[in-house]
């Protein structure tokens, strides 16, 4: 009986979340089609600092399977973009999600969403610096 | 009517509004570039097909959690005072959870409403960036050393971010 009630409540939650979930999926489809890997390549300028910031920002607005970020990141490295920027890009690709923000906000509230995304942004930068620094020490 | 229901009711409308906006964006895309519109719609359908089984698992998990585990147990295991066990559940849970992050949002929000600590939820979110099935591919692109260092730093950062959130909340 308790399971039946819980299933009913969970179904109601699913129905409540569904419009937002479908919107996010729809936006992903549009972004994946309209924002091409070539466009992502074109925004990197060659400066380590600005490229790392750009990498974090571009990762945050990009959508798709994680392997896509590895493939783009690998090509960016081949094109001479710094490892700082590529690390920030592949990290923010999976930790930040501009498209998912409305869903996150509706379920977790403004304060939690802002705090979590700010921390993810800052830590994408910090981790990219730390990763390159540690790799420099051990290699 | 509980506070939670009162809080969520107006926000459920925002989903419908956003869905309407996205629908309009698709109409515009179809109008200006039908091929791109079709492609975007196909990607969206493929995503729905991909997440549907995981979404089912998540919602059954939610139902089971609501049936067999009460708020007190949730607070004890993953609440603010849950200690090392809570951190381990959040960090390992994030690494092992499968599929896109947004599928897990409803369950995490539910757990949070029942007493799960914000710091642990943030830590779970962050370790989700470690994608176990994709690690071999990451190694092939960036090397073993890069992958190991990045993975360890992500776990450490997830814990630090959780601590920061807990500190801010107190």
CSV table of C-alpha atoms in Angstrom, one decimal:
chain,number,residue,atom,x,y,z
A,1,UNK,CA,0.0,0.0,0.0
A,2,UNK,CA,2.8,2.4,1.0
A,3,UNK,CA,4.7,1.5,-2.3
A,4,UNK,CA,1.5,2.2,-4.3
A,5,UNK,CA,1.1,5.6,-2.7
A,6,UNK,CA,4.8,6.3,-3.2
A,7,UNK,CA,4.6,5.3,-6.9
A,8,UNK,CA,1.6,7.6,-7.2
A,9,UNK,CA,3.5,10.5,-5.7
A,10,UNK,CA,6.6,9.8,-7.8
A,11,UNK,CA,4.4,9.7,-10.9
A,12,UNK,CA,3.0,13.1,-9.9
A,13,UNK,CA,6.5,14.5,-9.5
A,14,UNK,CA,7.5,13.0,-12.9
A,15,UNK,CA,4.5,14.8,-14.5
A,16,UNK,CA,5.4,18.0,-12.8
A,17,UNK,CA,9.0,17.9,-14.0
A,18,UNK,CA,8.2,16.6,-17.5
A,19,UNK,CA,7.5,20.0,-19.3
A,20,UNK,CA,10.8,21.4,-18.0
A,21,UNK,CA,12.7,18.1,-18.8
A,22,UNK,CA,11.3,18.1,-22.4
A,23,UNK,CA,12.2,21.8,-22.8
A,24,UNK,CA,15.8,21.1,-21.7
A,25,UNK,CA,16.0,18.1,-24.2
A,26,UNK,CA,14.5,20.3,-26.9
A,27,UNK,CA,17.0,23.0,-26.3
A,28,UNK,CA,19.8,20.5,-26.4
A,29,UNK,CA,18.7,19.3,-29.8
A,30,UNK,CA,18.7,22.9,-31.1
A,31,UNK,CA,22.2,23.7,-29.6
A,32,UNK,CA,23.8,20.5,-30.8
A,33,UNK,CA,22.5,21.3,-34.3
A,34,UNK,CA,23.2,25.1,-34.4
A,35,UNK,CA,26.4,25.3,-32.4
A,36,UNK,CA,29.0,23.3,-34.4
A,37,UNK,CA,32.5,22.1,-33.3
A,38,UNK,CA,33.9,24.6,-35.9
A,39,UNK,CA,32.2,27.5,-34.1
A,40,UNK,CA,33.7,26.3,-30.8
A,41,UNK,CA,37.2,26.2,-32.4
A,42,UNK,CA,36.8,29.7,-33.7
A,43,UNK,CA,36.4,31.4,-30.3
A,44,UNK,CA,39.9,30.4,-28.9
A,45,UNK,CA,42.4,33.3,-29.4
A,46,UNK,CA,45.8,31.9,-28.2
A,47,UNK,CA,46.2,33.6,-24.9
A,48,UNK,CA,46.4,31.1,-21.9
A,49,UNK,CA,44.4,33.2,-19.5
A,50,UNK,CA,41.6,34.3,-21.8
A,51,UNK,CA,41.4,30.8,-23.5
A,52,UNK,CA,41.0,29.2,-20.1
A,53,UNK,CA,38.1,31.5,-19.3
A,54,UNK,CA,36.7,31.0,-22.8
A,55,UNK,CA,37.1,27.2,-22.5
A,56,UNK,CA,35.1,27.2,-19.2
A,57,UNK,CA,32.4,29.4,-20.8
A,58,UNK,CA,32.2,27.4,-24.0
A,59,UNK,CA,32.1,24.1,-22.0
A,60,UNK,CA,29.2,25.6,-20.0
A,61,UNK,CA,27.0,26.3,-23.0
A,62,UNK,CA,28.0,23.2,-25.0
A,63,UNK,CA,25.8,20.1,-24.8
A,64,UNK,CA,26.3,16.4,-25.8
A,65,UNK,CA,27.9,13.2,-24.8
A,66,UNK,CA,31.2,13.5,-22.8
A,67,UNK,CA,33.2,11.9,-25.7
A,68,UNK,CA,32.3,14.9,-27.8
A,69,UNK,CA,34.2,17.2,-25.4
A,70,UNK,CA,37.2,14.8,-25.5
A,71,UNK,CA,37.2,14.8,-29.3
A,72,UNK,CA,36.9,18.7,-29.5
A,73,UNK,CA,39.5,19.0,-26.7
A,74,UNK,CA,41.9,16.7,-28.5
A,75,UNK,CA,41.5,18.8,-31.7
A,76,UNK,CA,42.0,22.0,-29.8
A,77,UNK,CA,45.2,20.7,-28.3
A,78,UNK,CA,46.4,19.7,-31.8
A,79,UNK,CA,45.6,23.3,-33.0
A,80,UNK,CA,47.9,24.7,-30.3
A,81,UNK,CA,45.3,25.7,-27.7
A,82,UNK,CA,46.7,25.4,-24.1
A,83,UNK,CA,46.1,22.4,-21.9
A,84,UNK,CA,44.7,24.8,-19.3
A,85,UNK,CA,41.9,25.9,-21.7
A,86,UNK,CA,41.2,22.3,-22.9
A,87,UNK,CA,41.0,21.0,-19.3
A,88,UNK,CA,38.6,23.8,-18.3
A,89,UNK,CA,36.5,23.1,-21.4
A,90,UNK,CA,36.1,19.3,-20.8
A,91,UNK,CA,35.5,19.9,-17.1
A,92,UNK,CA,32.8,22.6,-17.5
A,93,UNK,CA,31.3,20.6,-20.4
A,94,UNK,CA,30.1,18.1,-17.7
A,95,UNK,CA,29.9,20.2,-14.5
A,96,UNK,CA,28.2,23.3,-15.9
A,97,UNK,CA,25.0,23.4,-18.0
A,98,UNK,CA,23.5,26.6,-19.1
A,99,UNK,CA,20.7,24.6,-20.9
A,100,UNK,CA,19.9,22.7,-17.7
A,101,UNK,CA,19.7,25.8,-15.5
A,102,UNK,CA,15.9,26.3,-15.7
A,103,UNK,CA,15.3,22.7,-14.5
A,104,UNK,CA,17.9,23.0,-11.8
A,105,UNK,CA,16.4,26.3,-10.7
A,106,UNK,CA,12.9,25.0,-10.6
A,107,UNK,CA,13.8,22.0,-8.4
A,108,UNK,CA,16.5,23.4,-6.2
A,109,UNK,CA,15.8,27.1,-6.0
A,110,UNK,CA,17.8,30.2,-6.9
A,111,UNK,CA,20.3,30.2,-4.0
A,112,UNK,CA,21.4,26.6,-4.5
A,113,UNK,CA,21.6,26.9,-8.3
A,114,UNK,CA,23.6,30.1,-8.2
A,115,UNK,CA,26.0,28.8,-5.5
A,116,UNK,CA,26.6,25.4,-7.2
A,117,UNK,CA,27.2,26.9,-10.6
A,118,UNK,CA,29.5,29.6,-9.3
A,119,UNK,CA,31.5,27.0,-7.4
A,120,UNK,CA,31.6,24.8,-10.5
A,121,UNK,CA,32.9,27.7,-12.6
A,122,UNK,CA,35.6,28.7,-10.2
A,123,UNK,CA,36.7,25.1,-9.7
A,124,UNK,CA,36.9,24.4,-13.4
A,125,UNK,CA,39.5,27.2,-13.5
A,126,UNK,CA,41.3,26.0,-10.4
A,127,UNK,CA,41.4,22.3,-11.4
A,128,UNK,CA,42.7,23.2,-14.9
A,129,UNK,CA,45.6,25.2,-13.3
A,130,UNK,CA,46.3,22.4,-10.7
A,131,UNK,CA,46.1,19.6,-13.4
A,132,UNK,CA,48.7,21.3,-15.6
A,133,UNK,CA,50.9,22.2,-12.6
A,134,UNK,CA,50.9,18.6,-11.3
A,135,UNK,CA,51.5,17.1,-14.7
A,136,UNK,CA,54.5,19.5,-15.1
A,137,UNK,CA,55.9,18.1,-11.8
A,138,UNK,CA,55.5,14.4,-12.6
A,139,UNK,CA,56.5,14.4,-16.3
B,1,UNK,CA,-1.3,22.2,1.8
B,2,UNK,CA,2.4,21.8,2.8
B,3,UNK,CA,4.9,24.5,2.3
B,4,UNK,CA,6.7,22.4,-0.3
B,5,UNK,CA,3.6,22.0,-2.5
B,6,UNK,CA,3.0,25.7,-2.2
B,7,UNK,CA,6.6,26.4,-3.3
B,8,UNK,CA,6.5,24.0,-6.3
B,9,UNK,CA,3.1,24.9,-7.7
B,10,UNK,CA,3.8,28.2,-9.3
B,11,UNK,CA,7.2,26.9,-10.6
B,12,UNK,CA,5.6,24.0,-12.4
B,13,UNK,CA,4.1,26.7,-14.7
B,14,UNK,CA,7.6,27.9,-15.6
B,15,UNK,CA,8.1,24.4,-17.2
B,16,UNK,CA,5.1,24.9,-19.5
B,17,UNK,CA,6.2,28.4,-20.4
B,18,UNK,CA,9.7,27.2,-21.3
B,19,UNK,CA,8.2,24.3,-23.3
B,20,UNK,CA,6.1,26.9,-25.2
B,21,UNK,CA,9.2,29.0,-25.8
B,22,UNK,CA,11.2,26.0,-27.0
B,23,UNK,CA,8.3,25.0,-29.3
B,24,UNK,CA,8.4,28.5,-30.8
B,25,UNK,CA,12.2,28.2,-31.3
B,26,UNK,CA,11.6,25.0,-33.2
B,27,UNK,CA,9.0,26.6,-35.4
B,28,UNK,CA,11.4,29.4,-36.1
B,29,UNK,CA,14.2,27.0,-36.9
B,30,UNK,CA,11.9,25.0,-39.2
B,31,UNK,CA,10.8,28.2,-40.9
B,32,UNK,CA,14.3,29.5,-41.6
B,33,UNK,CA,16.2,26.1,-42.0
B,34,UNK,CA,14.0,23.1,-42.2
B,35,UNK,CA,17.0,20.7,-42.4
B,36,UNK,CA,18.4,22.0,-39.1
B,37,UNK,CA,15.0,21.9,-37.5
B,38,UNK,CA,14.6,18.2,-38.5
B,39,UNK,CA,18.1,17.4,-37.2
B,40,UNK,CA,17.5,19.1,-33.9
B,41,UNK,CA,14.2,17.3,-33.4
B,42,UNK,CA,15.9,14.0,-34.3
B,43,UNK,CA,18.6,14.6,-31.7
B,44,UNK,CA,15.9,15.5,-29.1
B,45,UNK,CA,14.0,12.2,-29.9
B,46,UNK,CA,17.2,10.2,-29.7
B,47,UNK,CA,17.9,11.8,-26.3
B,48,UNK,CA,14.5,10.9,-25.0
B,49,UNK,CA,15.0,7.3,-26.2
B,50,UNK,CA,18.4,7.2,-24.5
B,51,UNK,CA,17.2,8.6,-21.1
B,52,UNK,CA,13.8,6.9,-20.9
B,53,UNK,CA,15.2,3.6,-19.3
B,54,UNK,CA,17.4,5.5,-16.9
B,55,UNK,CA,14.6,7.9,-16.0
B,56,UNK,CA,12.4,4.8,-15.2
B,57,UNK,CA,15.1,3.5,-12.9
B,58,UNK,CA,15.5,6.8,-11.1
B,59,UNK,CA,11.8,7.1,-10.5
B,60,UNK,CA,11.5,3.6,-9.2
B,61,UNK,CA,14.4,4.4,-6.9
B,62,UNK,CA,12.6,7.5,-5.7
B,63,UNK,CA,9.4,5.4,-5.0
B,64,UNK,CA,11.4,2.8,-3.2
B,65,UNK,CA,13.2,5.4,-1.1
B,66,UNK,CA,9.9,7.1,-0.2
B,67,UNK,CA,8.5,3.7,0.8
B,68,UNK,CA,11.2,2.1,2.8
B,69,UNK,CA,13.4,5.0,4.0
B,70,UNK,CA,12.0,7.7,6.1
B,71,UNK,CA,13.2,11.3,6.4
B,72,UNK,CA,15.0,10.6,9.7
B,73,UNK,CA,17.1,7.8,8.1
B,74,UNK,CA,17.9,10.1,5.1
B,75,UNK,CA,19.0,12.8,7.5
B,76,UNK,CA,21.1,10.3,9.5
B,77,UNK,CA,22.8,8.8,6.4
B,78,UNK,CA,23.2,11.8,4.1
B,79,UNK,CA,22.2,14.8,6.3
B,80,UNK,CA,24.4,17.6,7.4
B,81,UNK,CA,25.7,15.6,10.4
B,82,UNK,CA,26.2,12.3,8.5
B,83,UNK,CA,30.0,12.5,8.7
B,84,UNK,CA,32.4,10.3,6.6
B,85,UNK,CA,29.7,7.9,5.6
B,86,UNK,CA,27.6,10.7,4.1
B,87,UNK,CA,30.6,12.0,2.1
B,88,UNK,CA,31.4,8.5,0.8
B,89,UNK,CA,27.8,7.9,-0.3
B,90,UNK,CA,27.7,11.3,-2.1
B,91,UNK,CA,31.1,11.0,-3.8
B,92,UNK,CA,30.9,7.3,-4.8
B,93,UNK,CA,27.2,7.7,-5.7
B,94,UNK,CA,28.1,10.6,-8.1
B,95,UNK,CA,30.8,8.5,-9.7
B,96,UNK,CA,28.6,5.5,-10.2
B,97,UNK,CA,25.4,7.3,-11.2
B,98,UNK,CA,24.7,6.8,-14.9
B,99,UNK,CA,23.3,9.0,-17.7
B,100,UNK,CA,22.9,12.8,-18.0
B,101,UNK,CA,22.9,14.7,-14.7
B,102,UNK,CA,19.5,16.3,-15.2
B,103,UNK,CA,17.8,12.9,-14.9
B,104,UNK,CA,19.0,12.7,-11.3
B,105,UNK,CA,17.7,16.2,-10.4
B,106,UNK,CA,14.2,15.1,-9.3
B,107,UNK,CA,15.6,12.4,-7.0
B,108,UNK,CA,18.3,14.7,-5.5
B,109,UNK,CA,15.7,17.4,-5.0
B,110,UNK,CA,13.4,14.9,-3.3
B,111,UNK,CA,16.3,13.7,-1.0
B,112,UNK,CA,17.2,17.3,-0.2
B,113,UNK,CA,13.6,18.1,0.8
B,114,UNK,CA,13.7,15.1,3.1
B,115,UNK,CA,16.9,16.2,4.9
B,116,UNK,CA,19.9,15.4,2.7
B,117,UNK,CA,22.6,18.1,3.2
B,118,UNK,CA,23.2,20.7,0.4
B,119,UNK,CA,27.0,20.1,0.7
B,120,UNK,CA,26.5,16.4,-0.1
B,121,UNK,CA,24.2,17.1,-3.0
B,122,UNK,CA,26.8,19.5,-4.5
B,123,UNK,CA,29.5,16.9,-4.0
B,124,UNK,CA,27.3,14.3,-5.8
B,125,UNK,CA,26.7,16.7,-8.6
B,126,UNK,CA,30.5,17.3,-9.1
B,127,UNK,CA,31.7,13.7,-9.0
B,128,UNK,CA,29.1,13.0,-11.7
B,129,UNK,CA,31.6,14.6,-14.0
B,130,UNK,CA,33.7,11.4,-13.7
B,131,UNK,CA,32.3,9.3,-16.4
B,132,UNK,CA,33.6,5.7,-15.8
B,133,UNK,CA,32.6,4.3,-19.2
B,134,UNK,CA,34.3,7.2,-21.0
B,135,UNK,CA,37.6,7.0,-19.0
B,136,UNK,CA,39.4,4.7,-21.5
B,137,UNK,CA,38.5,7.2,-24.3
B,138,UNK,CA,39.8,10.1,-22.1
B,139,UNK,CA,43.1,8.2,-21.6
B,140,UNK,CA,43.4,7.6,-25.4
B,141,UNK,CA,43.0,11.4,-26.1
B,142,UNK,CA,44.9,12.9,-23.2
B,143,UNK,CA,47.0,10.1,-21.6
B,144,UNK,CA,46.9,8.1,-18.4
B,145,UNK,CA,48.6,10.7,-16.2
B,146,UNK,CA,46.2,13.5,-17.2
B,147,UNK,CA,43.2,11.3,-16.6
B,148,UNK,CA,44.3,10.1,-13.2
B,149,UNK,CA,45.3,13.6,-12.0
B,150,UNK,CA,42.1,15.2,-13.3
B,151,UNK,CA,39.9,12.4,-11.7
B,152,UNK,CA,41.6,12.7,-8.3
B,153,UNK,CA,41.3,16.5,-8.4
B,154,UNK,CA,37.6,16.3,-9.3
B,155,UNK,CA,37.0,14.0,-6.3
B,156,UNK,CA,39.0,16.3,-4.0
B,157,UNK,CA,37.2,19.4,-5.4
B,158,UNK,CA,33.8,17.8,-5.0
B,159,UNK,CA,34.5,17.3,-1.3
B,160,UNK,CA,35.9,20.9,-0.9
B,161,UNK,CA,32.9,22.4,-2.7
B,162,UNK,CA,30.6,20.4,-0.4
B,163,UNK,CA,32.4,21.8,2.7
B,164,UNK,CA,32.2,25.3,1.3
B,165,UNK,CA,28.4,25.0,0.8
B,166,UNK,CA,28.0,23.5,4.3
B,167,UNK,CA,30.0,26.4,5.7
B,168,UNK,CA,28.0,29.0,3.8
B,169,UNK,CA,24.7,27.4,4.9
B,170,UNK,CA,25.7,27.5,8.5
